Each structure stands twice: as structure tokens, then as C-alpha cells.
Short mmCIF file of C-alpha atoms (C1' of nucleotides) in Angstrom, two decimals:
data_model
loop_
_atom_site.label_atom_id
_atom_site.label_comp_id
_atom_site.label_asym_id
_atom_site.label_seq_id
_atom_site.Cartn_x
_atom_site.Cartn_y
_atom_site.Cartn_z
CA MET A 1 18.95 160.70 70.66
CA LYS A 2 22.57 160.48 71.98
CA GLU A 3 23.71 162.54 69.92
CA ASN A 4 21.73 165.53 70.62
CA ILE A 5 22.83 165.54 74.11
CA LYS A 6 26.11 165.50 72.91
CA LYS A 7 25.59 168.29 70.87
CA TYR A 8 24.42 170.37 74.29
CA LYS A 9 27.18 168.99 76.27
CA LEU A 10 29.36 171.02 73.48
CA LEU A 11 27.90 174.14 73.89
CA ASN A 12 27.94 174.63 76.73
CA ILE A 13 24.30 174.88 78.07
CA LYS A 14 21.34 173.70 80.30
CA LEU A 15 20.28 170.38 78.49
CA THR A 16 16.58 170.84 79.13
CA PRO A 17 14.05 168.01 78.21
CA GLN A 18 12.47 170.61 76.17
CA ARG A 19 15.40 171.83 74.66
CA LEU A 20 16.22 168.43 73.15
CA ALA A 21 12.48 167.51 72.27
CA ILE A 22 12.78 170.18 69.98
CA LEU A 23 16.10 169.85 68.71
CA ASP A 24 15.29 166.13 68.09
CA TYR A 25 12.50 167.40 66.18
CA LEU A 26 14.62 169.53 63.82
CA GLU A 27 17.38 166.77 63.55
CA GLY A 28 17.49 165.39 59.62
CA ASN A 29 14.27 167.16 59.52
CA THR A 30 14.09 169.11 55.99
CA LEU A 31 10.71 170.52 56.05
CA HIS A 32 11.87 174.18 56.79
CA PRO A 33 8.99 174.04 59.64
CA SER A 34 8.23 177.05 61.54
CA VAL A 35 7.68 177.93 65.43
CA GLU A 36 4.81 177.03 65.13
CA GLN A 37 4.75 173.77 63.38
CA ILE A 38 7.60 173.31 65.62
CA TYR A 39 5.48 173.58 68.55
CA LYS A 40 2.00 171.68 67.33
CA HIS A 41 5.13 168.46 66.75
CA VAL A 42 6.64 169.12 70.60
CA SER A 43 3.48 169.75 72.44
CA ARG A 44 1.64 166.96 71.89
CA ARG A 45 4.03 164.88 73.57
CA PHE A 46 5.57 167.28 75.68
CA PRO A 47 1.64 169.56 76.72
CA SER A 48 3.20 172.09 79.59
CA MET A 49 5.47 173.60 76.22
CA SER A 50 4.91 176.88 75.63
CA TYR A 51 5.11 179.02 72.31
CA ALA A 52 7.67 181.42 74.47
CA THR A 53 9.65 178.07 75.19
CA VAL A 54 10.52 177.33 71.07
CA TYR A 55 11.18 180.72 70.38
CA ASN A 56 13.32 180.73 73.05
CA VAL A 57 15.07 177.65 72.75
CA VAL A 58 15.00 178.19 68.87
CA ASN A 59 16.94 181.33 69.24
CA THR A 60 19.80 179.59 71.48
CA LEU A 61 20.44 177.56 68.58
CA VAL A 62 20.74 179.87 65.79
CA LYS A 63 23.03 181.81 68.18
CA HIS A 64 25.21 178.87 68.79
CA LYS A 65 25.02 178.11 65.06
CA VAL A 66 23.23 174.56 65.49
CA VAL A 67 20.03 175.99 63.09
CA LYS A 68 19.61 178.29 60.31
CA GLU A 69 17.05 181.05 60.49
CA LEU A 70 15.48 180.75 57.41
CA SER A 71 13.58 184.35 56.04
CA ILE A 72 12.32 183.21 52.54
CA ASP A 73 8.80 183.13 53.85
CA PRO A 74 7.71 186.78 54.35
CA ASP A 75 5.09 186.25 56.43
CA LYS A 76 6.84 183.73 59.39
CA LYS A 77 10.36 182.87 60.18
CA ARG A 78 11.62 178.88 59.63
CA PHE A 79 13.86 176.75 60.54
CA ASP A 80 16.85 174.44 58.71
CA PRO A 81 18.95 171.94 60.65
CA ASP A 82 21.08 171.71 58.69
CA MET A 83 24.07 174.19 58.68
CA HIS A 84 26.07 173.39 55.64
CA THR A 85 26.10 175.65 52.37
CA HIS A 86 22.92 174.42 50.48
CA HIS A 87 20.23 176.51 48.98
CA HIS A 88 16.48 176.10 48.79
CA MET A 89 13.31 175.47 46.23
CA VAL A 90 10.14 177.13 47.27
CA CYS A 91 6.86 176.59 46.16
CA ILE A 92 5.38 180.43 45.75
CA LYS A 93 2.01 178.80 46.45
CA CYS A 94 2.07 176.16 49.15
CA LYS A 95 5.33 177.54 50.62
CA LYS A 96 6.91 173.90 50.21
CA ILE A 97 10.58 174.85 50.79
CA MET A 98 12.64 172.23 49.02
CA ASP A 99 16.90 171.34 49.75
CA ILE A 100 19.15 172.13 46.75
CA ASP A 101 22.35 170.76 47.58
CA ILE A 102 24.68 171.65 44.46
CA ASP A 103 27.98 173.94 44.98
CA TYR A 104 27.64 176.72 43.01
CA SER A 105 30.73 179.20 43.25
CA LEU A 106 29.66 182.34 42.68
CA HIS A 107 31.81 185.10 42.22
CA VAL A 108 31.65 188.45 43.07
CA PRO A 109 34.62 191.21 41.31
CA GLU A 110 36.61 193.35 44.20
CA GLN A 111 34.59 196.55 41.98
CA VAL A 112 31.44 194.97 42.52
CA LEU A 113 32.16 194.35 46.22
CA GLU A 114 33.56 198.02 47.09
CA GLY A 115 34.47 197.14 50.33
CA PHE A 116 32.01 194.94 51.52
CA THR A 117 33.16 191.56 52.83
CA LEU A 118 31.65 188.35 51.68
CA MET A 119 30.67 185.99 54.32
CA GLY A 120 28.56 183.67 51.82
CA ASN A 121 25.27 183.50 50.13
CA HIS A 122 21.93 181.58 49.58
CA ILE A 123 20.25 180.67 46.41
CA GLU A 124 16.48 180.63 46.38
CA PHE A 125 14.84 179.18 43.17
CA TYR A 126 11.42 179.23 42.61
CA GLY A 127 8.14 178.26 40.54
CA ILE A 128 5.41 175.50 41.36
CA CYS A 129 5.89 172.29 43.10
CA SER A 130 4.15 169.40 41.17
CA ASP A 131 1.64 168.64 43.88
CA CYS A 132 0.12 171.95 43.31
CA ARG A 133 0.92 171.96 39.39
CA LYS A 134 -1.52 169.01 39.97
CA LYS A 135 -3.78 170.85 41.74
CA ASP A 136 -4.24 173.88 39.27
CA LYS A 137 -5.08 171.38 36.69
CA ASN A 138 -9.11 170.96 38.82
CA MET B 1 7.12 211.57 36.60
CA LYS B 2 5.08 211.52 33.25
CA GLU B 3 6.55 207.83 32.40
CA ASN B 4 4.47 206.26 35.90
CA ILE B 5 1.46 208.15 35.28
CA LYS B 6 1.01 205.93 31.62
CA LYS B 7 1.75 203.04 33.22
CA TYR B 8 -0.49 203.38 36.08
CA LYS B 9 -3.37 203.85 32.26
CA LEU B 10 -1.56 200.59 31.02
CA LEU B 11 -2.29 198.53 34.37
CA ASN B 12 -6.07 200.17 33.72
CA ILE B 13 -6.32 200.93 36.79
CA LYS B 14 -6.87 204.15 38.74
CA LEU B 15 -4.26 207.21 39.32
CA THR B 16 -4.92 208.98 42.41
CA PRO B 17 -1.90 211.56 43.68
CA GLN B 18 -1.42 209.28 46.41
CA ARG B 19 -0.36 206.23 43.93
CA LEU B 20 1.87 208.00 41.64
CA ALA B 21 3.31 210.05 44.86
CA ILE B 22 4.35 206.21 46.08
CA LEU B 23 5.97 205.22 42.49
CA ASP B 24 7.34 208.37 41.75
CA TYR B 25 9.22 207.46 45.08
CA LEU B 26 9.86 204.15 44.35
CA GLU B 27 10.97 204.65 40.60
CA GLY B 28 14.96 204.20 40.17
CA ASN B 29 14.71 203.66 44.05
CA THR B 30 18.23 201.30 44.91
CA LEU B 31 17.96 201.49 48.64
CA HIS B 32 14.95 198.45 48.58
CA PRO B 33 12.93 200.38 51.39
CA SER B 34 9.97 199.00 53.60
CA VAL B 35 6.81 200.11 54.90
CA GLU B 36 7.53 202.30 57.04
CA GLN B 37 10.80 204.28 54.58
CA ILE B 38 7.81 204.68 51.69
CA TYR B 39 5.50 205.78 54.72
CA LYS B 40 7.82 207.94 56.12
CA HIS B 41 9.37 209.66 52.98
CA VAL B 42 5.84 210.66 50.73
CA SER B 43 3.82 211.24 53.95
CA ARG B 44 6.27 214.94 54.14
CA ARG B 45 4.39 216.46 51.07
CA PHE B 46 1.51 214.28 50.91
CA PRO B 47 0.19 214.36 55.31
CA SER B 48 -3.01 212.79 54.59
CA MET B 49 -1.85 209.01 53.41
CA SER B 50 -2.32 206.96 55.78
CA TYR B 51 -0.21 203.83 56.05
CA ALA B 52 -2.78 201.41 54.89
CA THR B 53 -2.78 203.05 51.58
CA VAL B 54 1.18 202.54 51.34
CA TYR B 55 -0.01 199.02 52.47
CA ASN B 56 -2.84 198.12 49.39
CA VAL B 57 -0.75 200.78 46.91
CA VAL B 58 2.55 198.48 47.30
CA ASN B 59 0.36 195.17 47.12
CA THR B 60 -1.45 195.71 44.47
CA LEU B 61 1.94 197.26 42.59
CA VAL B 62 3.56 193.53 43.35
CA LYS B 63 -0.07 192.68 42.00
CA HIS B 64 0.50 193.85 39.22
CA LYS B 65 4.53 193.09 38.46
CA VAL B 66 5.71 196.84 38.47
CA VAL B 67 7.47 195.63 42.55
CA LYS B 68 8.91 192.95 43.52
CA GLU B 69 8.35 192.45 47.70
CA LEU B 70 11.99 191.25 49.31
CA SER B 71 11.48 189.12 52.37
CA ILE B 72 15.92 189.22 53.05
CA ASP B 73 15.45 190.78 55.85
CA PRO B 74 13.02 188.41 58.23
CA ASP B 75 11.61 191.36 60.28
CA LYS B 76 10.01 194.24 57.51
CA LYS B 77 8.89 193.39 53.63
CA ARG B 78 11.28 195.63 51.77
CA PHE B 79 10.20 196.06 47.96
CA ASP B 80 11.78 196.53 45.01
CA PRO B 81 11.15 198.49 41.86
CA ASP B 82 13.66 197.09 40.06
CA MET B 83 11.45 193.69 38.16
CA HIS B 84 14.21 192.46 35.78
CA THR B 85 16.38 189.41 36.94
CA HIS B 86 18.95 190.50 39.16
CA HIS B 87 20.53 189.74 43.29
CA HIS B 88 21.10 191.05 46.60
CA MET B 89 24.38 191.76 48.63
CA VAL B 90 22.92 192.04 52.49
CA CYS B 91 24.33 193.84 55.35
CA ILE B 92 23.86 191.28 58.48
CA LYS B 93 24.37 194.68 61.12
CA CYS B 94 22.95 197.28 59.14
CA LYS B 95 19.94 195.33 56.44
CA LYS B 96 21.53 197.73 53.99
CA ILE B 97 20.44 195.55 50.48
CA MET B 98 22.88 196.23 47.62
CA ASP B 99 22.33 195.55 43.64
CA ILE B 100 24.54 193.09 41.97
CA ASP B 101 23.94 192.75 37.85
CA ILE B 102 25.74 189.97 37.60
CA ASP B 103 24.30 187.47 35.82
CA TYR B 104 24.29 183.34 36.50
CA SER B 105 23.16 181.13 35.25
CA LEU B 106 22.29 178.57 37.34
CA HIS B 107 21.57 174.99 36.21
CA VAL B 108 19.09 172.60 38.73
CA PRO B 109 19.12 169.15 36.63
CA GLU B 110 15.84 167.19 36.48
CA GLN B 111 15.91 164.49 39.00
CA VAL B 112 15.94 167.09 41.83
CA LEU B 113 14.20 169.04 40.48
CA GLU B 114 11.44 165.93 40.52
CA GLY B 115 8.37 167.74 38.94
CA PHE B 116 9.11 171.61 40.05
CA THR B 117 8.68 173.88 37.62
CA LEU B 118 11.09 176.18 37.65
CA MET B 119 10.27 180.50 37.19
CA GLY B 120 13.64 182.03 38.15
CA ASN B 121 15.84 181.98 41.07
CA HIS B 122 17.37 185.02 43.47
CA ILE B 123 20.68 185.06 44.59
CA GLU B 124 21.17 186.37 48.97
CA PHE B 125 24.81 187.45 49.11
CA TYR B 126 25.19 188.25 52.39
CA GLY B 127 28.22 189.32 54.89
CA ILE B 128 29.20 193.34 56.35
CA CYS B 129 29.27 196.68 54.55
CA SER B 130 32.27 198.98 54.44
CA ASP B 131 30.37 200.96 56.85
CA CYS B 132 29.46 198.60 59.73
CA ARG B 133 33.26 197.37 58.42
CA LYS B 134 35.37 200.79 59.34
CA LYS B 135 31.99 201.53 62.50
CA ASP B 136 33.57 197.78 63.55
CA LYS B 137 36.89 199.33 64.41
CA ASN B 138 35.92 201.80 67.32
"C1'" DT C 1 22.99 163.08 98.01
"C1'" DT C 2 22.13 167.99 99.30
"C1'" DT C 3 22.28 172.89 98.48
"C1'" DC C 4 22.50 176.86 95.84
"C1'" DA C 5 23.04 179.87 92.24
"C1'" DT C 6 21.53 180.78 87.91
"C1'" DA C 7 19.64 179.85 83.87
"C1'" DT C 8 14.84 178.11 81.69
"C1'" DT C 9 10.05 177.26 81.83
"C1'" DT C 10 6.31 179.51 81.32
"C1'" DA C 11 2.27 182.71 81.18
"C1'" DT C 12 1.13 186.24 79.72
"C1'" DA C 13 1.66 191.17 78.81
"C1'" DA C 14 3.35 194.45 74.89
"C1'" DC C 15 4.97 195.17 70.38
"C1'" DA C 16 5.58 195.43 65.37
"C1'" DA C 17 4.43 194.31 60.56
"C1'" DT C 18 0.31 194.29 58.18
"C1'" DT C 19 -4.70 192.94 57.15
"C1'" DA C 20 -9.32 193.53 57.44
"C1'" DT C 21 -13.16 196.58 57.70
"C1'" DA C 22 -16.41 200.18 56.80
"C1'" DA C 23 -17.17 205.42 56.08
"C1'" DT C 24 -16.10 208.98 53.32
"C1'" DG C 25 -13.75 210.12 49.09
"C1'" DT C 26 -12.21 210.52 44.10
"C1'" DA C 27 -11.21 208.91 39.49
"C1'" DA C 28 -12.45 207.70 35.00
"C1'" DT C 29 -16.52 207.09 31.75
"C1'" DA C 30 -21.02 208.08 30.14
"C1'" DT D 1 -22.08 216.57 35.97
"C1'" DA D 2 -23.93 212.62 37.49
"C1'" DT D 3 -23.05 207.51 38.53
"C1'" DT D 4 -21.12 204.48 39.87
"C1'" DA D 5 -16.73 201.50 41.11
"C1'" DC D 6 -12.82 201.77 43.42
"C1'" DA D 7 -9.17 204.10 46.59
"C1'" DT D 8 -8.65 206.26 50.67
"C1'" DT D 9 -8.70 206.49 55.23
"C1'" DA D 10 -8.86 206.14 60.52
"C1'" DT D 11 -8.89 202.22 63.08
"C1'" DA D 12 -10.07 197.59 64.82
"C1'" DA D 13 -7.77 193.02 64.56
"C1'" DT D 14 -5.10 189.72 63.52
"C1'" DT D 15 -0.45 187.48 63.32
"C1'" DG D 16 4.38 187.09 64.68
"C1'" DT D 17 7.56 187.68 67.84
"C1'" DT D 18 9.80 189.37 71.84
"C1'" DA D 19 9.99 191.00 76.72
"C1'" DT D 20 8.67 190.44 81.73
"C1'" DA D 21 8.06 188.48 86.34
"C1'" DA D 22 7.35 184.97 88.67
"C1'" DA D 23 7.83 179.69 89.00
"C1'" DT D 24 10.74 175.40 88.36
"C1'" DA D 25 15.09 172.81 86.88
"C1'" DT D 26 19.69 172.22 85.83
"C1'" DG D 27 24.48 171.32 86.57
"C1'" DA D 28 28.31 171.86 89.87
"C1'" DA D 29 29.96 172.90 94.96
"C1'" DA D 30 29.65 171.25 99.17
#
DNA sequence: TTTCATATTTATAACAATTATAATGTAATA
DNA sequence: TATTACATTATAATTGTTATAAATATGAAA
């Protein structure tokens, strides 16, 4: 995608085929993939790709605020290319993560903050997705 | 604490000194400690305590819904003995986690859920705590 | 273009958090 | 107090992630 080439130019970091492939995979991706999933996908067309590169690239993208690191899944980091404020719905069975694009304005009173400087919030809704619900009936 | 002895009896699991020591440490604890912190504290009075035991006990407590596992800190699991619905404020610098006891009633419309069965939610407020803010000024 | 300094990729080692295993020890019950 | 199932312990194994260092590729300048 040409858009992603521009994106890298704007970041003033070197544009490598590996970086482009990873950003292309992430762009518009709502699966909230882990490093493993990114590696598995991208290495199909890019057999020389190493896990280290995926970690490097993904960490670079996070540092440059192009991608968000999610700590919803306690076992592994997952990544979200959608940088605008939104929330997530997580299935406690299959760990699927879905976007929730609702604006909840959450206020925290000064006396609760006690000097804490608020920068944002993230809501995790949890429950069981319809797929897992169906499987349960067996 | 006698309360915690009762708690174990109610769970119908064996009451061991290790389990009691860990639950005693967690009870009323608002530090959201990691396994390492639990180990370090409890092993002071209990030198034979092993990391494996802390993991075992803590996982048992989570399974029996006496303690909650938090995946706020991407690097390690942290634990919260407060089982009533509440939220957290996390410092992005020092990873301190503080409780937020405000009831936000968050509604998700049916057409967004698409068959997902909601069981609860958890809000993570993030920012910089007053301690870290002070240190920054140096 | 070609050259060059620097950043990136790669393979692999190291590390940290967590789980699995197997031997030993202990709590609850009869 | 003897039995038995379950817990603890030490340690090995596993998994996710970061660090290292050599080889390579990129972007910019000549």
C-alpha cells in the first residue's frame, strides 16, 4: 500500500520490505494479532523473516505511535493499528478481541486522582463470544 | 486471620500454612502485587516457601474466585484480592496500580454485541502518578 | 551512479515469567 | 493414628520477549 510507504517517510525511519509487509498486514486489521500471528502471516510471502524482526518492527511502530500494544491477553502482547480512542470486548474462552467504538466519557473527580495526571482510559468488556457460546451447547 | 481460615473451609480446599500466609498477605492489600512481590513478602516468615507454591496458590485462589488476576501490566500478572467490581488507575512510568471505586454504568447496544454475552467490564485509566510527576521535574 | 555511514535484519543467546513434573510431605477424615 | 488424596518443593521445561553481534540493506551525499 502506497499509504504505508508515506507513513514510514513521515516517521523519518528507513523503509524496508519487512517493515512494509508488517505494516501492510496490520493496516485495517481488526484481529488484534500477536507477534506470532504477524510472523506466521508475513513470513509466508517473506520466508527470510525472523521473529526478532517482527519484535523490532512492532516495537518501533509502537514507539512511533502508529500501532498500540494491548495488554488484554495476559499471555502475550497483542497489537492494534487503530490509534483512535476505542474500547474492546474480549472473549474469556477463545481470547478473541473485538472493537467497541462507543464514546463513553468517564470522569474521575479530583479528590480521587490525588495528583495523578490522567492521559486516557481503556475499557475491557469481557464475556463469551457467540462462537464459543454455540460450541458450549455441544 | 480467622476470617481467612473460614474462607478456605468454605472453598472446601485444604488449609495449609502456605496458603494461609499468602491469603493473609493479599487480604486488604491494595498494592496489586505480582507473584514476585508475594513471594518476597511471604518467604520472609516462611523460608521454605517456593515460587511454585506461590503460583499454585494464587492460581487456585483465582480459580475459586477469591482473587482476581490483572493483565494491566504487560510484563507480569498482578493480583487483586478485591473481588467487587471496581476499576484501576495505572502509572505508565512506575506501573503503580490504584483502585478507582466509581460505578460507571456502561451500556453496550445489542447490535454491537452481535451475540456476545457480556459478563462485566474493567476500566483502565492511565497516566502519570504524582510521585513520578515530581521526579520528572529534576 | 557509486560510496558510505548508519540503521536494520537475522540467527541465536540470554532472560524472565510461568507451567509441568516427580518426589516428598501434610491435612483431613475415618 | 493410619490412610489417602492433595499440597509443597525443587527443578526442568516451556513460552514470550529482549539483547547481542555479524551480515546486509537503506538513504543521502559526493
